[in-house]
Amino acid sequence: MTKKEILDLILNERSNQDKKWGEQNHNVYKWLAILGEEVGEANKAALESKDSELINELIQISSVSVAMIESIYRNRK
Ligand SMILES: [Mg+2]
């Protein structure tokens, strides 16, 4: 899989998040909790040797990271 294909998957997940949740403007601690939850899910998938689930969780971690960065910039004063 190419970098572009991976980045396209992350951008697609970001679009799905926006459709599901709308614009999210959490404080950094809430964002880190959301990110931590996704990291926990990636750990679980890794421990269970579920490669495709692990990849999905890594895409979600990446997508949440992008959403968090968007939120931080949007809410800077
Ligand atoms: Mg997840």
Short mmCIF file of N, CA and C and ligand atoms in Angstrom, two decimals:
data_model
loop_
_atom_site.label_atom_id
_atom_site.label_comp_id
_atom_site.label_asym_id
_atom_site.label_seq_id
_atom_site.Cartn_x
_atom_site.Cartn_y
_atom_site.Cartn_z
N MET A 1 0.84 -1.19 0.00
CA MET A 1 0.00 0.00 0.00
C MET A 1 0.89 1.25 0.00
N THR A 2 0.52 2.22 -0.83
CA THR A 2 1.35 3.43 -0.93
C THR A 2 0.98 4.43 0.17
N LYS A 3 1.87 5.40 0.39
CA LYS A 3 1.58 6.46 1.35
C LYS A 3 0.30 7.19 0.96
N LYS A 4 0.15 7.46 -0.33
CA LYS A 4 -1.04 8.18 -0.78
C LYS A 4 -2.30 7.39 -0.48
N GLU A 5 -2.26 6.09 -0.70
CA GLU A 5 -3.44 5.26 -0.42
C GLU A 5 -3.77 5.30 1.09
N ILE A 6 -2.74 5.27 1.91
CA ILE A 6 -2.96 5.32 3.36
C ILE A 6 -3.54 6.68 3.76
N LEU A 7 -2.94 7.75 3.21
CA LEU A 7 -3.44 9.09 3.54
C LEU A 7 -4.87 9.28 3.03
N ASP A 8 -5.20 8.68 1.90
CA ASP A 8 -6.59 8.74 1.41
C ASP A 8 -7.54 8.04 2.38
N LEU A 9 -7.12 6.93 2.95
CA LEU A 9 -7.95 6.23 3.94
C LEU A 9 -8.18 7.11 5.17
N ILE A 10 -7.12 7.82 5.59
CA ILE A 10 -7.23 8.71 6.76
C ILE A 10 -8.18 9.86 6.44
N LEU A 11 -8.05 10.47 5.25
CA LEU A 11 -8.94 11.56 4.86
C LEU A 11 -10.38 11.08 4.74
N ASN A 12 -10.56 9.87 4.24
CA ASN A 12 -11.92 9.31 4.15
C ASN A 12 -12.51 9.11 5.55
N GLU A 13 -11.70 8.63 6.48
CA GLU A 13 -12.16 8.47 7.86
C GLU A 13 -12.50 9.83 8.47
N ARG A 14 -11.71 10.87 8.16
CA ARG A 14 -12.02 12.22 8.67
C ARG A 14 -13.37 12.69 8.16
N SER A 15 -13.66 12.42 6.88
CA SER A 15 -14.97 12.80 6.32
C SER A 15 -16.09 12.05 7.04
N ASN A 16 -15.86 10.77 7.27
CA ASN A 16 -16.88 9.97 7.99
C ASN A 16 -17.12 10.52 9.39
N GLN A 17 -16.04 10.93 10.07
CA GLN A 17 -16.19 11.50 11.42
C GLN A 17 -17.02 12.78 11.37
N ASP A 18 -16.75 13.63 10.38
CA ASP A 18 -17.51 14.89 10.26
C ASP A 18 -18.99 14.60 10.00
N LYS A 19 -19.25 13.61 9.15
CA LYS A 19 -20.65 13.26 8.86
C LYS A 19 -21.33 12.73 10.13
N LYS A 20 -20.60 11.94 10.90
CA LYS A 20 -21.17 11.31 12.09
C LYS A 20 -21.33 12.29 13.25
N TRP A 21 -20.32 13.14 13.48
CA TRP A 21 -20.28 13.96 14.69
C TRP A 21 -20.43 15.46 14.44
N GLY A 22 -20.23 15.90 13.19
CA GLY A 22 -20.19 17.33 12.94
C GLY A 22 -18.87 17.91 13.44
N GLU A 23 -18.77 19.25 13.38
CA GLU A 23 -17.53 19.89 13.84
C GLU A 23 -17.36 19.68 15.34
N GLN A 24 -16.18 19.22 15.74
CA GLN A 24 -15.90 18.94 17.14
C GLN A 24 -14.87 19.93 17.67
N ASN A 25 -15.18 20.53 18.82
CA ASN A 25 -14.29 21.54 19.40
C ASN A 25 -14.03 21.26 20.87
N HIS A 26 -13.51 20.08 21.15
CA HIS A 26 -13.23 19.69 22.53
C HIS A 26 -11.98 20.40 23.05
N ASN A 27 -11.85 20.43 24.39
CA ASN A 27 -10.56 20.89 24.94
C ASN A 27 -9.53 19.78 24.74
N VAL A 28 -8.25 20.10 24.95
CA VAL A 28 -7.19 19.14 24.62
C VAL A 28 -7.29 17.86 25.47
N TYR A 29 -7.80 17.98 26.68
CA TYR A 29 -7.87 16.79 27.55
C TYR A 29 -8.93 15.81 27.03
N LYS A 30 -10.04 16.35 26.56
CA LYS A 30 -11.07 15.49 25.97
C LYS A 30 -10.53 14.85 24.68
N TRP A 31 -9.84 15.64 23.88
CA TRP A 31 -9.25 15.07 22.66
C TRP A 31 -8.27 13.94 23.00
N LEU A 32 -7.44 14.18 24.02
CA LEU A 32 -6.46 13.15 24.38
C LEU A 32 -7.15 11.90 24.92
N ALA A 33 -8.29 12.08 25.60
CA ALA A 33 -9.05 10.91 26.07
C ALA A 33 -9.59 10.11 24.88
N ILE A 34 -10.10 10.84 23.87
CA ILE A 34 -10.61 10.16 22.67
C ILE A 34 -9.47 9.43 21.97
N LEU A 35 -8.34 10.11 21.86
CA LEU A 35 -7.17 9.49 21.23
C LEU A 35 -6.71 8.27 22.03
N GLY A 36 -6.72 8.40 23.35
CA GLY A 36 -6.32 7.29 24.22
C GLY A 36 -7.23 6.08 24.05
N GLU A 37 -8.52 6.35 23.88
CA GLU A 37 -9.46 5.25 23.66
C GLU A 37 -9.11 4.51 22.36
N GLU A 38 -8.80 5.28 21.32
CA GLU A 38 -8.44 4.65 20.04
C GLU A 38 -7.12 3.88 20.16
N VAL A 39 -6.18 4.43 20.91
CA VAL A 39 -4.90 3.72 21.13
C VAL A 39 -5.16 2.42 21.89
N GLY A 40 -6.06 2.46 22.85
CA GLY A 40 -6.43 1.25 23.59
C GLY A 40 -7.01 0.19 22.66
N GLU A 41 -7.85 0.64 21.72
CA GLU A 41 -8.45 -0.30 20.77
C GLU A 41 -7.37 -0.88 19.84
N ALA A 42 -6.39 -0.06 19.48
CA ALA A 42 -5.28 -0.57 18.66
C ALA A 42 -4.46 -1.60 19.44
N ASN A 43 -4.23 -1.31 20.72
CA ASN A 43 -3.51 -2.27 21.56
C ASN A 43 -4.26 -3.60 21.64
N LYS A 44 -5.57 -3.54 21.81
CA LYS A 44 -6.38 -4.76 21.90
C LYS A 44 -6.28 -5.55 20.59
N ALA A 45 -6.41 -4.87 19.46
CA ALA A 45 -6.32 -5.54 18.16
C ALA A 45 -4.95 -6.18 17.98
N ALA A 46 -3.89 -5.47 18.43
CA ALA A 46 -2.52 -6.00 18.30
C ALA A 46 -2.36 -7.25 19.16
N LEU A 47 -2.86 -7.17 20.40
CA LEU A 47 -2.72 -8.31 21.32
C LEU A 47 -3.47 -9.53 20.80
N GLU A 48 -4.56 -9.28 20.06
CA GLU A 48 -5.35 -10.39 19.52
C GLU A 48 -4.91 -10.77 18.11
N SER A 49 -3.80 -10.17 17.65
CA SER A 49 -3.24 -10.45 16.31
C SER A 49 -4.28 -10.26 15.20
N LYS A 50 -5.12 -9.24 15.35
CA LYS A 50 -6.13 -8.93 14.33
C LYS A 50 -5.62 -7.77 13.48
N ASP A 51 -4.88 -8.14 12.43
CA ASP A 51 -4.17 -7.13 11.63
C ASP A 51 -5.08 -6.11 10.97
N SER A 52 -6.19 -6.55 10.39
CA SER A 52 -7.04 -5.58 9.68
C SER A 52 -7.72 -4.64 10.67
N GLU A 53 -8.08 -5.15 11.85
CA GLU A 53 -8.64 -4.28 12.90
C GLU A 53 -7.58 -3.31 13.39
N LEU A 54 -6.35 -3.79 13.54
CA LEU A 54 -5.25 -2.92 13.97
C LEU A 54 -5.06 -1.77 12.99
N ILE A 55 -5.07 -2.10 11.70
CA ILE A 55 -4.92 -1.05 10.68
C ILE A 55 -6.07 -0.06 10.76
N ASN A 56 -7.29 -0.57 10.91
CA ASN A 56 -8.45 0.34 11.06
C ASN A 56 -8.28 1.27 12.25
N GLU A 57 -7.81 0.73 13.36
CA GLU A 57 -7.63 1.56 14.56
C GLU A 57 -6.52 2.58 14.35
N LEU A 58 -5.46 2.19 13.64
CA LEU A 58 -4.37 3.14 13.36
C LEU A 58 -4.87 4.28 12.47
N ILE A 59 -5.75 3.95 11.54
CA ILE A 59 -6.35 5.00 10.69
C ILE A 59 -7.21 5.92 11.55
N GLN A 60 -7.94 5.34 12.51
CA GLN A 60 -8.76 6.17 13.40
C GLN A 60 -7.88 7.04 14.29
N ILE A 61 -6.77 6.50 14.79
CA ILE A 61 -5.84 7.31 15.59
C ILE A 61 -5.33 8.49 14.77
N SER A 62 -4.95 8.22 13.52
CA SER A 62 -4.44 9.28 12.64
C SER A 62 -5.52 10.32 12.39
N SER A 63 -6.72 9.86 12.13
CA SER A 63 -7.83 10.75 11.82
C SER A 63 -8.20 11.62 13.02
N VAL A 64 -8.24 11.01 14.21
CA VAL A 64 -8.53 11.79 15.43
C VAL A 64 -7.42 12.82 15.66
N SER A 65 -6.17 12.44 15.38
CA SER A 65 -5.06 13.39 15.53
C SER A 65 -5.26 14.59 14.61
N VAL A 66 -5.66 14.32 13.37
CA VAL A 66 -5.93 15.42 12.41
C VAL A 66 -7.07 16.30 12.95
N ALA A 67 -8.14 15.66 13.41
CA ALA A 67 -9.30 16.41 13.93
C ALA A 67 -8.89 17.27 15.13
N MET A 68 -8.02 16.72 15.98
CA MET A 68 -7.55 17.47 17.16
C MET A 68 -6.75 18.70 16.72
N ILE A 69 -5.88 18.51 15.76
CA ILE A 69 -5.08 19.65 15.26
C ILE A 69 -5.99 20.71 14.65
N GLU A 70 -6.98 20.26 13.86
CA GLU A 70 -7.94 21.22 13.28
C GLU A 70 -8.62 22.02 14.39
N SER A 71 -9.06 21.32 15.45
CA SER A 71 -9.76 21.96 16.55
C SER A 71 -8.87 22.97 17.27
N ILE A 72 -7.63 22.59 17.51
CA ILE A 72 -6.70 23.50 18.21
C ILE A 72 -6.52 24.78 17.40
N TYR A 73 -6.30 24.65 16.10
CA TYR A 73 -6.12 25.86 15.27
C TYR A 73 -7.39 26.68 15.19
N ARG A 74 -8.55 26.00 15.07
CA ARG A 74 -9.83 26.70 14.95
C ARG A 74 -10.14 27.51 16.21
N ASN A 75 -9.70 27.00 17.36
CA ASN A 75 -10.10 27.62 18.64
C ASN A 75 -8.99 28.43 19.29
N ARG A 76 -7.92 28.67 18.53
CA ARG A 76 -6.86 29.53 19.07
C ARG A 76 -7.37 30.94 19.23
N LYS A 77 -6.95 31.58 20.31
CA LYS A 77 -7.37 32.97 20.54
C LYS A 77 -6.17 33.89 20.42
MG MG B 1 -11.61 2.72 17.20
#
